[in-house]
Coordinates of C-alpha atoms in Angstrom, one line a residue:
X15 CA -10.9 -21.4 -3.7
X16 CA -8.7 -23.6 -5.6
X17 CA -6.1 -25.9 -3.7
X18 CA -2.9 -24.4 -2.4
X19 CA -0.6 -26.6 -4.3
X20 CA -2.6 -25.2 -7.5
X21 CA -1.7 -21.7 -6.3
X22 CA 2.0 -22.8 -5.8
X23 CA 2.2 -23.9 -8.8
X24 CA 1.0 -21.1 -10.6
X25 CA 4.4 -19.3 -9.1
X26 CA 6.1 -22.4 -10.7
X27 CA 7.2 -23.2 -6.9
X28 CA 9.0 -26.6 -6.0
X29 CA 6.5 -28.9 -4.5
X30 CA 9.8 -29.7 -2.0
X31 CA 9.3 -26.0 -0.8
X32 CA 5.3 -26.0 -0.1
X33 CA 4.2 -26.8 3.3
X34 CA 0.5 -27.2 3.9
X35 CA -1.6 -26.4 6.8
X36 CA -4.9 -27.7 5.4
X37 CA -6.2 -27.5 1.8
X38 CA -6.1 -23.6 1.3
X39 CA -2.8 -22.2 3.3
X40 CA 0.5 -23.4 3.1
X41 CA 4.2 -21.7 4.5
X42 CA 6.9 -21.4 1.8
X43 CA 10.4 -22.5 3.1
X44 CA 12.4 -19.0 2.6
X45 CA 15.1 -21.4 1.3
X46 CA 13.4 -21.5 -2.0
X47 CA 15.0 -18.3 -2.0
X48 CA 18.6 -19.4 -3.0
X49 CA 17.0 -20.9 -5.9
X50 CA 15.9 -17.7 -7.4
X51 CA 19.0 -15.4 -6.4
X52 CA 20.2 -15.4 -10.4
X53 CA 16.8 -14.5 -11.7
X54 CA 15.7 -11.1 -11.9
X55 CA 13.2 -9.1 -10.3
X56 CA 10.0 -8.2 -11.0
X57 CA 8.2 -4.7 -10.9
X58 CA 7.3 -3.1 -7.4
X59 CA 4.0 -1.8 -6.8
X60 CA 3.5 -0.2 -3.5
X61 CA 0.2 0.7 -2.0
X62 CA -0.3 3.5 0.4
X63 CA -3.1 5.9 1.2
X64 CA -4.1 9.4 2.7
X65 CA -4.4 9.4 6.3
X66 CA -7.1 7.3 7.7
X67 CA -10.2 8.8 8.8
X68 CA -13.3 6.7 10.3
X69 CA -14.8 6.8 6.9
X70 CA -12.2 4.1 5.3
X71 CA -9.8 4.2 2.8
X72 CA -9.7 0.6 1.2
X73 CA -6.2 0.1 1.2
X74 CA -5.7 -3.9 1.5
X75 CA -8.6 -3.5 -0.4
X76 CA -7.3 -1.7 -3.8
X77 CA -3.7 -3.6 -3.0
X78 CA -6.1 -7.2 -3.9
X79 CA -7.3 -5.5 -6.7
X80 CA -4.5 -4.3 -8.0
X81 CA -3.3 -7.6 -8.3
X82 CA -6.4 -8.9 -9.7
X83 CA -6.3 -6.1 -11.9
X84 CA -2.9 -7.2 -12.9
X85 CA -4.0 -10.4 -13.9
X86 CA -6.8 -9.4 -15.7
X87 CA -5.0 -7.6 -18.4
X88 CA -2.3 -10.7 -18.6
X89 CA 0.2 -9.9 -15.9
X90 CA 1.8 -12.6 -13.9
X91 CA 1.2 -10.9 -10.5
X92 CA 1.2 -11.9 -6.7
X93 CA 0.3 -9.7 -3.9
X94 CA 2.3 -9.6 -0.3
X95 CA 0.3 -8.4 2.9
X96 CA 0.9 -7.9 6.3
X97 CA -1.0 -10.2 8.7
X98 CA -4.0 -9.1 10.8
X99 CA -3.9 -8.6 14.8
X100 CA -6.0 -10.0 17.0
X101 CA -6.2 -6.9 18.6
X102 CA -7.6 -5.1 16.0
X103 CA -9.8 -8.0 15.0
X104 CA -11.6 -7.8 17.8
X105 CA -11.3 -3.8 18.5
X106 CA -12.5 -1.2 16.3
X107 CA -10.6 -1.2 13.1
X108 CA -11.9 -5.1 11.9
X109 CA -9.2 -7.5 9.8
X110 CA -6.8 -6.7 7.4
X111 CA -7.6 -9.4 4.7
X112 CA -9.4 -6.4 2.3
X113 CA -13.3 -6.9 1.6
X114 CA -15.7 -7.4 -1.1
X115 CA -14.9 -9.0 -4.2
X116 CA -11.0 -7.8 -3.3
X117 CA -10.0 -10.1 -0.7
X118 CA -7.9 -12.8 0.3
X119 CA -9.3 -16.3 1.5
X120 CA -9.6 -17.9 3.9
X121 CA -10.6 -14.8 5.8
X122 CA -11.2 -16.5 8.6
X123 CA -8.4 -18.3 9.4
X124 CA -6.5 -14.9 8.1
X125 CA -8.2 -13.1 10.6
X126 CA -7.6 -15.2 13.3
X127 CA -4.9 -17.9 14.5
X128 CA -3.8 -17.8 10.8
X129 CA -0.7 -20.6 10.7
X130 CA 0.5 -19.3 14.5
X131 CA 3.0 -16.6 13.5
X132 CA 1.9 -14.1 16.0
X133 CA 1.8 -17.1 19.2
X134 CA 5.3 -17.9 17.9
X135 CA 6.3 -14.1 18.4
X136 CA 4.4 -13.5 21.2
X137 CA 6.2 -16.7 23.0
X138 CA 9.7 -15.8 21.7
X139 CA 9.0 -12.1 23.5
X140 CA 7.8 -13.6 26.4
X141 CA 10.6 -16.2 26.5
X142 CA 12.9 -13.8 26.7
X143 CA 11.3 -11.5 29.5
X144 CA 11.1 -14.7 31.7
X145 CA 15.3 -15.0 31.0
X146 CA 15.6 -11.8 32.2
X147 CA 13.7 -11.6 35.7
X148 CA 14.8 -15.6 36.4
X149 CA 18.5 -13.9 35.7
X150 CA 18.2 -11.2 37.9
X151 CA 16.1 -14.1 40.6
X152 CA 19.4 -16.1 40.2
X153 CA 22.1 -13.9 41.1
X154 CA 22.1 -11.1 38.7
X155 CA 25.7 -12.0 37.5
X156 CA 25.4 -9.7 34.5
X157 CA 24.5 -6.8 37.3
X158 CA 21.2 -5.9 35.9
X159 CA 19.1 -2.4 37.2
X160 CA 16.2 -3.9 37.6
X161 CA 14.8 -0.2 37.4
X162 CA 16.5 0.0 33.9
X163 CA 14.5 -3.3 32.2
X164 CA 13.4 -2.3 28.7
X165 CA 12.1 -5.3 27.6
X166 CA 8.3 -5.7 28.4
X167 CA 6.0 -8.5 27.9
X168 CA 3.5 -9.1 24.8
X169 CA 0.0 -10.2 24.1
X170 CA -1.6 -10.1 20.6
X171 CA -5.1 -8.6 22.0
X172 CA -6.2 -4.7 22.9
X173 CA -5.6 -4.8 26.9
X174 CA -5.1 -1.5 28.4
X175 CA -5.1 -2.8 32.2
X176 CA -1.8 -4.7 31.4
X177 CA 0.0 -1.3 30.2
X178 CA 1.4 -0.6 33.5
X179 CA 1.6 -3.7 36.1
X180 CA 4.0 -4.6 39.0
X181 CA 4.6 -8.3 39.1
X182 CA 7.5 -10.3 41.0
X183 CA 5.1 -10.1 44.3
X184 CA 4.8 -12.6 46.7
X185 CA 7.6 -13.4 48.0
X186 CA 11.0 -14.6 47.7
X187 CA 10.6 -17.2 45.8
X188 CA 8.3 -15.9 43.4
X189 CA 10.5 -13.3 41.7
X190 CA 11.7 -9.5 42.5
X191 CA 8.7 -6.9 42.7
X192 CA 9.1 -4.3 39.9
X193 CA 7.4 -2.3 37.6
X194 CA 6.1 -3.8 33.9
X195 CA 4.2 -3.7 31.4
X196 CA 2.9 -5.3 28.2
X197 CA 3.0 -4.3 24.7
X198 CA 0.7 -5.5 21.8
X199 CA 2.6 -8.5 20.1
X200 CA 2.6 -6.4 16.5
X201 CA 4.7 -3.5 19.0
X202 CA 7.5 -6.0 19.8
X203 CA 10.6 -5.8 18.8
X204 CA 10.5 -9.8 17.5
X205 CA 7.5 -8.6 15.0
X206 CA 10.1 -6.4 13.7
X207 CA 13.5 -8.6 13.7
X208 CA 11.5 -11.3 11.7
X209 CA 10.1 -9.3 9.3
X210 CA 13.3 -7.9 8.4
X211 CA 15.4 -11.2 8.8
X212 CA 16.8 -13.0 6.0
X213 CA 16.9 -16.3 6.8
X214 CA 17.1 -17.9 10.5
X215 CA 21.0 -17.6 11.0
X216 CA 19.9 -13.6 10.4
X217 CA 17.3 -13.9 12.6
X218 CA 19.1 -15.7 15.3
X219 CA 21.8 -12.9 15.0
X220 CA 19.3 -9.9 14.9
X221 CA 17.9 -11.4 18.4
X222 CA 21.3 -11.6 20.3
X223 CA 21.4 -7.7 19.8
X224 CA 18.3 -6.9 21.2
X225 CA 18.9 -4.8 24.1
X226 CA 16.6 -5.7 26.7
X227 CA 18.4 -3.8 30.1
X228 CA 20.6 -1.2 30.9
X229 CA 23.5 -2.2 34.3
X230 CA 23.4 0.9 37.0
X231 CA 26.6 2.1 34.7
X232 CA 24.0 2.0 31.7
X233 CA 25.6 -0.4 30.0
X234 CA 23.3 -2.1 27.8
X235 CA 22.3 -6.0 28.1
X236 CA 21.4 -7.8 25.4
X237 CA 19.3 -11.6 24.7
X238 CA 22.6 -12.6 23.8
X239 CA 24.0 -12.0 26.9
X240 CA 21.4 -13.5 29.1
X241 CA 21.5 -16.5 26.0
X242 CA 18.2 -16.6 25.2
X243 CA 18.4 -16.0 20.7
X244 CA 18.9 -19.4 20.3
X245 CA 15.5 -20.7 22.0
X246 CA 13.9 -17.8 20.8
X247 CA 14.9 -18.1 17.2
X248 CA 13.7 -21.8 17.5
X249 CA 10.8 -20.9 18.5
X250 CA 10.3 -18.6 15.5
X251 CA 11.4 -21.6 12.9
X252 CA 8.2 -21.6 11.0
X253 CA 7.1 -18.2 12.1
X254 CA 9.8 -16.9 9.4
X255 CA 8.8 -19.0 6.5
X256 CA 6.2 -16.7 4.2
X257 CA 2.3 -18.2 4.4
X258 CA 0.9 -18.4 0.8
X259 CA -3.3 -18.2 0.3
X260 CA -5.1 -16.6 -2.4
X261 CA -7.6 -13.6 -3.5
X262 CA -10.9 -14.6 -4.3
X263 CA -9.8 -14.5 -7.9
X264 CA -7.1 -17.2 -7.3
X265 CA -3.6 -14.4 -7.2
X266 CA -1.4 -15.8 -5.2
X267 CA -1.1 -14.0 -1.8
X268 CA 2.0 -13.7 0.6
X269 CA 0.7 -12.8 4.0
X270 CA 3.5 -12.4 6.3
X271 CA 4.6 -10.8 9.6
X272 CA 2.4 -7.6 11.0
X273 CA 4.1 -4.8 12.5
X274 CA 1.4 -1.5 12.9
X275 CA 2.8 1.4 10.8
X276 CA 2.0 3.9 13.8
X277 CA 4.1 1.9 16.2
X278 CA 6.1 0.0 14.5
X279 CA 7.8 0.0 10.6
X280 CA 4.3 -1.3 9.1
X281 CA 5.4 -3.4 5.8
X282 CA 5.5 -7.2 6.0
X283 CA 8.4 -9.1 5.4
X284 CA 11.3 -8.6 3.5
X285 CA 11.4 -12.6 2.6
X286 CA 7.8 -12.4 1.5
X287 CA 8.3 -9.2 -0.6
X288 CA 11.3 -11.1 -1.8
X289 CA 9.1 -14.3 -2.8
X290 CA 6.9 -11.8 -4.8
X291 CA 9.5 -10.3 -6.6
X292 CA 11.1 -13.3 -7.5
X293 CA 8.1 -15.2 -8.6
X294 CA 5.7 -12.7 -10.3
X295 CA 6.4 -10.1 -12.9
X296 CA 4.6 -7.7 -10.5
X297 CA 4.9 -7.3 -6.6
X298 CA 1.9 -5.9 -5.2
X299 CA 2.8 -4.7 -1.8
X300 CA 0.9 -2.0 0.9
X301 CA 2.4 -0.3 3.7
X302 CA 0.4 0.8 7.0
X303 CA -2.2 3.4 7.5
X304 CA -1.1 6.4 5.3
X305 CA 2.1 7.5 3.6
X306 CA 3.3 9.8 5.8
X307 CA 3.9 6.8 8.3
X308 CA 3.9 3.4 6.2
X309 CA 5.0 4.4 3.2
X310 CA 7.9 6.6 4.5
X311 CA 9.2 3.6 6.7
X312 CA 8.7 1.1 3.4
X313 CA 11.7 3.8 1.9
X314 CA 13.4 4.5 4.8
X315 CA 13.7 1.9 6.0
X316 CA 12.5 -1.7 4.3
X317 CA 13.5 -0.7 1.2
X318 CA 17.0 0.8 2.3
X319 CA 17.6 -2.3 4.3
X320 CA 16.6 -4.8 0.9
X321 CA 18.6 -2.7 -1.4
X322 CA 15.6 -2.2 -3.7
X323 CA 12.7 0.2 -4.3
X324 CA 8.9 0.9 -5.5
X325 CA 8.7 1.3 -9.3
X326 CA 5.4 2.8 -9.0
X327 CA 2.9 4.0 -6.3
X328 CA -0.7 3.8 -5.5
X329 CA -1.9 6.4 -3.1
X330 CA -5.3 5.5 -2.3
X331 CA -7.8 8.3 -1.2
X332 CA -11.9 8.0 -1.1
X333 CA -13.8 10.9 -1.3
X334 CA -15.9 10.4 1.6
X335 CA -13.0 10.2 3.9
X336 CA -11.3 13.7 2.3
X337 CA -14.7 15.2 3.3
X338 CA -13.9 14.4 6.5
X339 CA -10.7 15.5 6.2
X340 CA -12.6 19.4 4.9
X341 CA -14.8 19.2 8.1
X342 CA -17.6 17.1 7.6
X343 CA -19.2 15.4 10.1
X344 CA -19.3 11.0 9.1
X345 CA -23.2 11.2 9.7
X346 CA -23.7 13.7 6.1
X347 CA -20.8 12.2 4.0
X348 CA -23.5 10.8 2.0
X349 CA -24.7 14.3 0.1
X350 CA -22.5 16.1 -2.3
X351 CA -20.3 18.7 -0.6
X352 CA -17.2 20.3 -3.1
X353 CA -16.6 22.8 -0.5
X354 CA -15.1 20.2 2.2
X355 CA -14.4 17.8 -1.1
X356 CA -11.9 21.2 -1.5
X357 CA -10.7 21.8 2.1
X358 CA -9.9 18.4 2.6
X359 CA -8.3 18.1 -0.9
X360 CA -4.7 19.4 0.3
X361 CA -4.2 16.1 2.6
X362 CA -4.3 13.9 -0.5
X363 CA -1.9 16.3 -2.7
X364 CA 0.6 16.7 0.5
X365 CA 1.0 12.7 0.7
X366 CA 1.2 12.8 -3.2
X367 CA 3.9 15.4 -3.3
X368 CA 5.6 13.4 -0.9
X369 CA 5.7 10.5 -2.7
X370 CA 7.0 12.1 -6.3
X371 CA 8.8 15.3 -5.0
X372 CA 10.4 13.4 -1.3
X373 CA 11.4 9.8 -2.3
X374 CA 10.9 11.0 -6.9
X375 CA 8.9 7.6 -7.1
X376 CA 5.6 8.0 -9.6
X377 CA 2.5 8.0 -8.5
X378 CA -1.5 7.1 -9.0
X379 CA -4.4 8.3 -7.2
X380 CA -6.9 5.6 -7.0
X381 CA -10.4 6.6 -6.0
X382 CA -12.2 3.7 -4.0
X383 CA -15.6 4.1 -5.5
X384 CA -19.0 4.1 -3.1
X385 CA -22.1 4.9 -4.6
X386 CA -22.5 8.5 -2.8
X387 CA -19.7 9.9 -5.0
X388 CA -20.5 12.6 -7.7
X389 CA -19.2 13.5 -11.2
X390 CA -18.7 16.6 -10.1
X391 CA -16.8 15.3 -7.1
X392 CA -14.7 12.9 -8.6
X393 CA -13.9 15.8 -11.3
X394 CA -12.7 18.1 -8.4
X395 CA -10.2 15.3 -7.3
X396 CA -8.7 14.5 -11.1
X397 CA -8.6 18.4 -11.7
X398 CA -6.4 19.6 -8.5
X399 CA -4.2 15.9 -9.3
X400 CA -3.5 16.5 -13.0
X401 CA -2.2 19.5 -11.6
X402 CA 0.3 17.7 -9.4
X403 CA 1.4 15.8 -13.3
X404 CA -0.6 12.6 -11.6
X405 CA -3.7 10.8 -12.9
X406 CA -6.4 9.6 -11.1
X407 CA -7.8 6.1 -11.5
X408 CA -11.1 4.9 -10.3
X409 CA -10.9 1.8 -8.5
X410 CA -13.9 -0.3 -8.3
X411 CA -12.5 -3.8 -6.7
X412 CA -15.0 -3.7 -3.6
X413 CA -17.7 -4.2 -6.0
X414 CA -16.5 -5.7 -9.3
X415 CA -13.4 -7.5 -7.9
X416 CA -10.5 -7.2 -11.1
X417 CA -12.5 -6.0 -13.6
X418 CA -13.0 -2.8 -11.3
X419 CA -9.1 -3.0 -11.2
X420 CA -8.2 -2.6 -15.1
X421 CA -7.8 0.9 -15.3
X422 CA -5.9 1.3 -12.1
X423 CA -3.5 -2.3 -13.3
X424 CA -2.9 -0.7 -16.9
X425 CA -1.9 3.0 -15.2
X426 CA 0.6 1.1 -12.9
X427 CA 2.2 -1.0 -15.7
X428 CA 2.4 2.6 -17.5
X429 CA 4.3 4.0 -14.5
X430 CA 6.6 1.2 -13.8
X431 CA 7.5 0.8 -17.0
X432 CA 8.2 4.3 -17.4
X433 CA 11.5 3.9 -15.9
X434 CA 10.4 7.2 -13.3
X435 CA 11.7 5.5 -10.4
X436 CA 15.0 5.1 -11.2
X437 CA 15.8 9.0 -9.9
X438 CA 14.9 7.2 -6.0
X439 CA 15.7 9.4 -2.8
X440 CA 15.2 8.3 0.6
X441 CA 14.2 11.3 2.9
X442 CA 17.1 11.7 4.8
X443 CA 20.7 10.1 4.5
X444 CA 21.6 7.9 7.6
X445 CA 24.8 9.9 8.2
X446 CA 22.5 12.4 9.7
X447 CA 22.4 13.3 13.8
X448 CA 19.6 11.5 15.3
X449 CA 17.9 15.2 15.9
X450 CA 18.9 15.7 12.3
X451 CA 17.4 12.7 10.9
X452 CA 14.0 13.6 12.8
X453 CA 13.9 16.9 11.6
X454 CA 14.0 15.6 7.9
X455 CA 11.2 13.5 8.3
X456 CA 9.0 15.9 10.3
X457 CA 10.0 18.8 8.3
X458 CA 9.9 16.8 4.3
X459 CA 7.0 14.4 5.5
X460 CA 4.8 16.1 8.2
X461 CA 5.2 19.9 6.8
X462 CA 6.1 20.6 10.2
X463 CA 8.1 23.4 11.6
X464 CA 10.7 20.7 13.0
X465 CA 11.1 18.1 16.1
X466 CA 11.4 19.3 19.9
X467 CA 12.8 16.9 22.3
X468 CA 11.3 17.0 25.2
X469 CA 11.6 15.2 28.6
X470 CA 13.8 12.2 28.6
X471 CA 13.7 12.2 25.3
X472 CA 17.1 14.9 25.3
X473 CA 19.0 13.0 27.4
X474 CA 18.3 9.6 25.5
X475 CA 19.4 11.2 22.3
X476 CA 22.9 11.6 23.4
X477 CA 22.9 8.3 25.3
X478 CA 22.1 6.7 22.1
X479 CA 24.9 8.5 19.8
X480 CA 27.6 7.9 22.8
X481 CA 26.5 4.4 22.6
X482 CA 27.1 4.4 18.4
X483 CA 23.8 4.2 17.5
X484 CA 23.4 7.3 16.2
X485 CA 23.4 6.1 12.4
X486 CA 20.5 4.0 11.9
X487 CA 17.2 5.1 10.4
X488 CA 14.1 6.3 12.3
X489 CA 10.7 4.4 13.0
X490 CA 8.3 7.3 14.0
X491 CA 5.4 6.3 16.5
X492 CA 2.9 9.2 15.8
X493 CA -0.5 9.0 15.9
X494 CA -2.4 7.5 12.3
X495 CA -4.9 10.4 12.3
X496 CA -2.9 13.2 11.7
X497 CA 0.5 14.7 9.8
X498 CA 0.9 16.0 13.6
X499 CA 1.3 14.6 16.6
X500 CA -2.1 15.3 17.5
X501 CA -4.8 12.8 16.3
X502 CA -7.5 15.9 15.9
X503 CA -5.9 17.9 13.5
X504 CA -7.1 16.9 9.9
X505 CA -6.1 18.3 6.8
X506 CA -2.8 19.1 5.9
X507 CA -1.2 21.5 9.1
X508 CA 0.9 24.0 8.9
X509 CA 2.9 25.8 11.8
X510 CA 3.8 22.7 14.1
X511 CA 6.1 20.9 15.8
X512 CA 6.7 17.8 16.4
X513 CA 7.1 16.7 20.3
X514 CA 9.2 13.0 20.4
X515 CA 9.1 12.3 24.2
X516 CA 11.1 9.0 23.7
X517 CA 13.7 7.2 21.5
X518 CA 14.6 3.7 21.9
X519 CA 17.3 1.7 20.5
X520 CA 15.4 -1.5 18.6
X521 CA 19.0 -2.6 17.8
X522 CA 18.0 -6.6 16.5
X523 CA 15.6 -4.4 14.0
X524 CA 18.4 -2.0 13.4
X525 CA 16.2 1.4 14.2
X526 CA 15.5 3.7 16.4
X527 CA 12.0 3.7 17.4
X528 CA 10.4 8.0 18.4
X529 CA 7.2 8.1 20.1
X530 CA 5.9 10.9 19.9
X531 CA 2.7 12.5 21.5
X532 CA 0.6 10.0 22.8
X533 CA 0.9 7.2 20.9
X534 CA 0.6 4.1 23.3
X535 CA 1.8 0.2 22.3
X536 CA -0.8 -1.2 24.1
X537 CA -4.2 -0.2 22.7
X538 CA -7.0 -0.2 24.8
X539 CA -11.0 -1.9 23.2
X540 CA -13.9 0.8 22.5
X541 CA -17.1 1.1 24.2
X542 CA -18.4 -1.3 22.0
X543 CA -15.5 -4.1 20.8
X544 CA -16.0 -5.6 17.7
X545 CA -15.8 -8.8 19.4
X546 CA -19.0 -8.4 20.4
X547 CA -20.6 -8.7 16.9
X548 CA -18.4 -11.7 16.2
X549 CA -20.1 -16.0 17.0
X550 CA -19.9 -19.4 15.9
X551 CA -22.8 -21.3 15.0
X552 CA -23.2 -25.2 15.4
X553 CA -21.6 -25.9 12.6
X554 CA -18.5 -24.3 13.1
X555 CA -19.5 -21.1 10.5
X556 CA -17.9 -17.9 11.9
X557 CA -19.5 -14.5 11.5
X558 CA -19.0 -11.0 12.2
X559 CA -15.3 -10.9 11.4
X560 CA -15.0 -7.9 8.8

C-alpha cells in the first residue's frame, strides 16, 4: 500500500482537504467540492450484475478491476464503493471490499469499524428515536399516537430477535410501553439522507423532513418538529465527508455510505460519485445486487436526483451462477452443462435489455472467469449477446488483478466514448400515480404482469398522494433472488404480479420506499454465521473476513 497522501495526490487533491485516520485511509472534506464546480466531468462507468445466486457474481470485484483496468491502458481512473455492513460481515454474504488481486485495502478496517460512518448513523437514528419517546414521556405537546410511531431503532449487525420488541416497561418513570422494533443501520432512513446529501446544510435540511410519527388525525411529525436535525446532523459531521483508500494496485478508492439495494436505494454517495467524477477522467461506480434492483434505483433515482447519468454499463454475469439460474444444483456447477448454461441464459439478456432498451444506456457483459468454464460455454454466452448488438468481455481481475481487466477497460472506453448514452431514459416519469409509477417498474424491469396492492398497502397509497407525496420516485424492497417477489423463482418469469404490502414515505431521502413480499429490514444470521470463521491472533492479525 502506498501512503494515503500519495493516493491524494495522485487525484491532485489539496493537502488542506485530506484528513487522515492512520497511514492508509483518510476522509475528503466534501468542501473540496466547490473547488471543482467549473471543471468538467468525467466518464461514468456503472457496474451492475445479473441477479445474485449462491454461486457469486464478482461485482465489487470486476468494479476494482475495471478501474485497474483503466489504468492499465493509461486512464486516469478512481473507483467509488459502497461500504460494507457489519451485518453481512459477519452473516452469510462476507464484505464488500471485492477479492483477489481486485480489491481495495485495508480490507480489514473496510470490513469492519472502517472510519465510524455506520456508528455515526446508527447514533443519529437512535438519537432521534430517544427524542421521540422522551417527547411523548414529557407531555406529548405535539399530540403524538404512540400507536402510529414509524421511526424504529437501528443496529448495524443481523439480529432477528430485535425485529419486533415492546420496550417503555417498568414503570412510570421508565418510558410508555409500546410496540418496536429495530432495523439494520444500512435500512435506515439516515443511511439514505446522507448518501444523497450535498453538503451538511442539505443534510441538516433532509433530516428535519423525516417523518418519524403520524398524530390520531394522521398528521405527520417530523425530527424537525421534535428538534432533533441539528444534533443529529452533528453527529453525522464526519460521517458525510467521502473516505479515500486504494486497490491493491494503488487506484484511488471512494468508499462511502452503504444502503442495501434490496432494502434500500443501494449506490453510495452522491458526494463520493461526485469526487470521482471530478477528479478522474473515469468514475468507476457499482450499484447493489443485480440491475433489476441497484441499477434501476442508480437511474431512478441517484442519477435523477444528481442531474447526471452512466455513459456506459458493465453487467456482470458468471457462468456458474446462470447455471444455477437453468436449474443446476451448486454441488455440479463444476462440469460443463450448455443445456442449463441455455435455460439460465434469458436472466442475463432480460437485465441487458433492460439496461440498453429501458434506461438506452450501452452495455458490456463481463464474464468473471473460474477455471470450470468451457470454450464452448463462454461461446454460448457471446453468441445469444452479439445477438442483443452487446459484446462480451472476459474479465480476469480475481486472478490477474488489471491486466485481467484490459479487455473489459478498452470495451468501456469504446462505449463511453461512443456518445450511446446521450439518448438516456429513466423508467418512468415522476409525474406518474404512485400505482402508476410501480407498474412501470414492475412491468419494464421485472417482466411482470403489473403491481397489486394488497392489505394496508391500498389505503397508504392514497394517504400518501393526499398528503402530496405522490411525485417522488420509488425505492422497491423486493427480494435480491428473483425478478419476482419470490426469492425461488430463478430465470427470467413470466406471468406475475407483483404484491407491494407497504409504502412508506422516506421524505428526508425524497422516496417512497415498497416492500414487497417478504422482504424484512432486519436480517436474521444463518445456521452457521460467518463470524464464526472470523479470530485474532496475538499479534493483532485478523482472519476469516472474506
Amino acid at each position: 500500500m502506498q501512503h494515503i497522501t500519495d493516493i491524494a495526490k495522485s487525484l491532485d487533491i489539496d493537502p488542506k482537504y485530506v484528513e487522515q485516520y492512520g497511514n492508509f485511509k483518510a476522509k475528503i472534506d466534501y468542501k473540496l467540492l466547490d473547488d471543482l464546480k467549473d471543471k468538467p466531468n468525467g466518464k461514468l462507468i456503472l457496474v451492475t450484475a445479473i441477479t445474485p445466486t449462491p454461486a457469486g457474481e464478482g461485482k465489487t470485484t470486476t468494479t476494482v478491476g475495471v478501474g485497474d483496468g483503466l489504468r492499465k491502458i493509461g486512464k486516469k481512473a478512481a473507483v467509488a464503493l459502497r461500504e460494507p455492513s457489519l451485518g453481512p460481515v459477519f452473516g452469510v454474504k462476507g464484505g464488500a471490499a471485492g477479492g483477489g488481486y481486485s480489491q481495495v485495502v485495508p480490507m480489514e478496517d473496510i470490513n469492519l469499524h472502517f472510519t465510524g460512518d455506520f456508528h455515526a448513523i446508527g447514533a443519529a437514528n437512535n438519537l432521534i428515536a430517544a427524542m421521540v419517546d422522551n417527547h411523548i414521556w414529557q407531555g406529548n405537546a405535539l399530540a403524538i399516537d404512540s400507536r402510529r410511531i414509524v421511526w424504529r431503532r437501528a443496529i448495524d449487525m443481523n439480529d432477528r430477535q430485535l425485529r419486533n420488541i415492546v420496550d417503555g416497561l417498568g414503570g412510570v418513570t421508565n418510558g410508555s410501553p409500546r410496540e418496536d422494533g429495530f432495523d439494520i443501520t444500512v435500512a435506515s432512513e439516515i443511511m439514505a439522507v446522507l448518501c444523497l446529501s450535498r453538503d451538511i446544510t442539505d443534510l441538516k435540511e433532509r433530516i428535519s423532513k423525516i417523518i418519524v410519527a403520524y398524530t390520531r388525525d394522521k398528521t405527520p411529525v417530523t425530527v424537525g418538529q421534535i428538534n432533533a436535525h441539528g444534533a443529529a446532523a452533528a453527529l453525522l459531521k464526519d460521517a458525510l465527508k467521502p473516505n479515500l483508500v486504494q486497490t491493491l494496485e494503488n487506484t484511488p478508492a471512494f468508499i462511502h455510505g452503504g444502503p442495501f439495494a434490496n432494502i434500500a436505494h443501494g449506490c453510495n454517495s452522491v458526494t463520493a460519485t461526485r469526487m470521482a467524477l471530478k477528479l478522474g477522467e473515469y468514475a468507476v461506480t457499482e450499484a447493489g445486487f443485480g440491475a433489476d434492483l441497484g441499477a434501476e434505483k442508480f437511474c431512478d433515482i441517484k442519477a435523477r436526483m444528481m442531474g447526471i447519468h452512466p455513459d456506459a454499463v458493465v453487467i456482470v454475469a458468471t457462468v456458474r451462477a446462470l447455471k444455477m439460474h437453468g436449474g443446476k444444483a451448486k454441488s455440479e456447477l463444476g462440469s460443463e452443462d450448455l443445456d442449463a448454461l441455455r435455460k439460465g441464459l434469458p436472466n442475463l439478456l432480460q437485465h441487458v435489455e433492460n439496461i440498453t432498451k429501458v434506461f438506452k444506456l450501452p452495455a458490456v457483459v463481463a464474464i468473471n472467469a473460474f477455471p470450470t468454464d468451457t470454450k464452448a460455454e463462454l461461446d454460448l454466452v457471446e453468441a445469444e449477446c452479439k445477438k442483443l448488438g452487446v459484446n462480451v468481455a472476459l474479465s480476469e481481475v480475481w486472478a490477474k488483478g488489471g491486466d485481467g481487466g484490459v479487455a473489459l477497460a478498452k470495451e468501456v472506453v469504446r462505449l463511453a466514448e461512443s456518445g450511446d448514452a446521450d439518448g438516456f431514459e429513466y423508467s418512468y416519469d415522476l409525474g406518474l400515480s404512485i400505482k402508476e409509477k410501480l407498474d412501470a417498474i414492475a412491468t419494464k424491469i421485472y417482466h411482470a404482469d403489473g403491481v397489486e396492492l394488497v392489505g394496508s398497502a391500498v389505503k397508504q397509497c392514497q394517504e400518501l398522494t393526499d398528503l402530496g407525496f405522490d411525485k417522488v420516485p420509488i425505492c422497491m424492497a423486493k427480494t435480491q433472488y428473483s425478478f419476482t417477489d419470490d426469492q425461488t423463482k430463478l430465470g427470467a418469469p413470466r406471468g406475475f404480479k407483483i404484491s407491494v404490502r407497504n409504502l412508506k414515505i422516506s421524505a428526508g431521502a425524497g422516496f417512497i420506499v415498497a416492500l414487497t413480499g417478504e422482504i424484512m429490514t432486519m436480517p436474521g444470521l444463518p445456521k452457521v454465521p460467518s463470524a464464526e470463521k472470523i479470530d485474532i491472533d496475538a499479534n493483532g492479525k485478523i482472519s476469516g473476513l472474506f
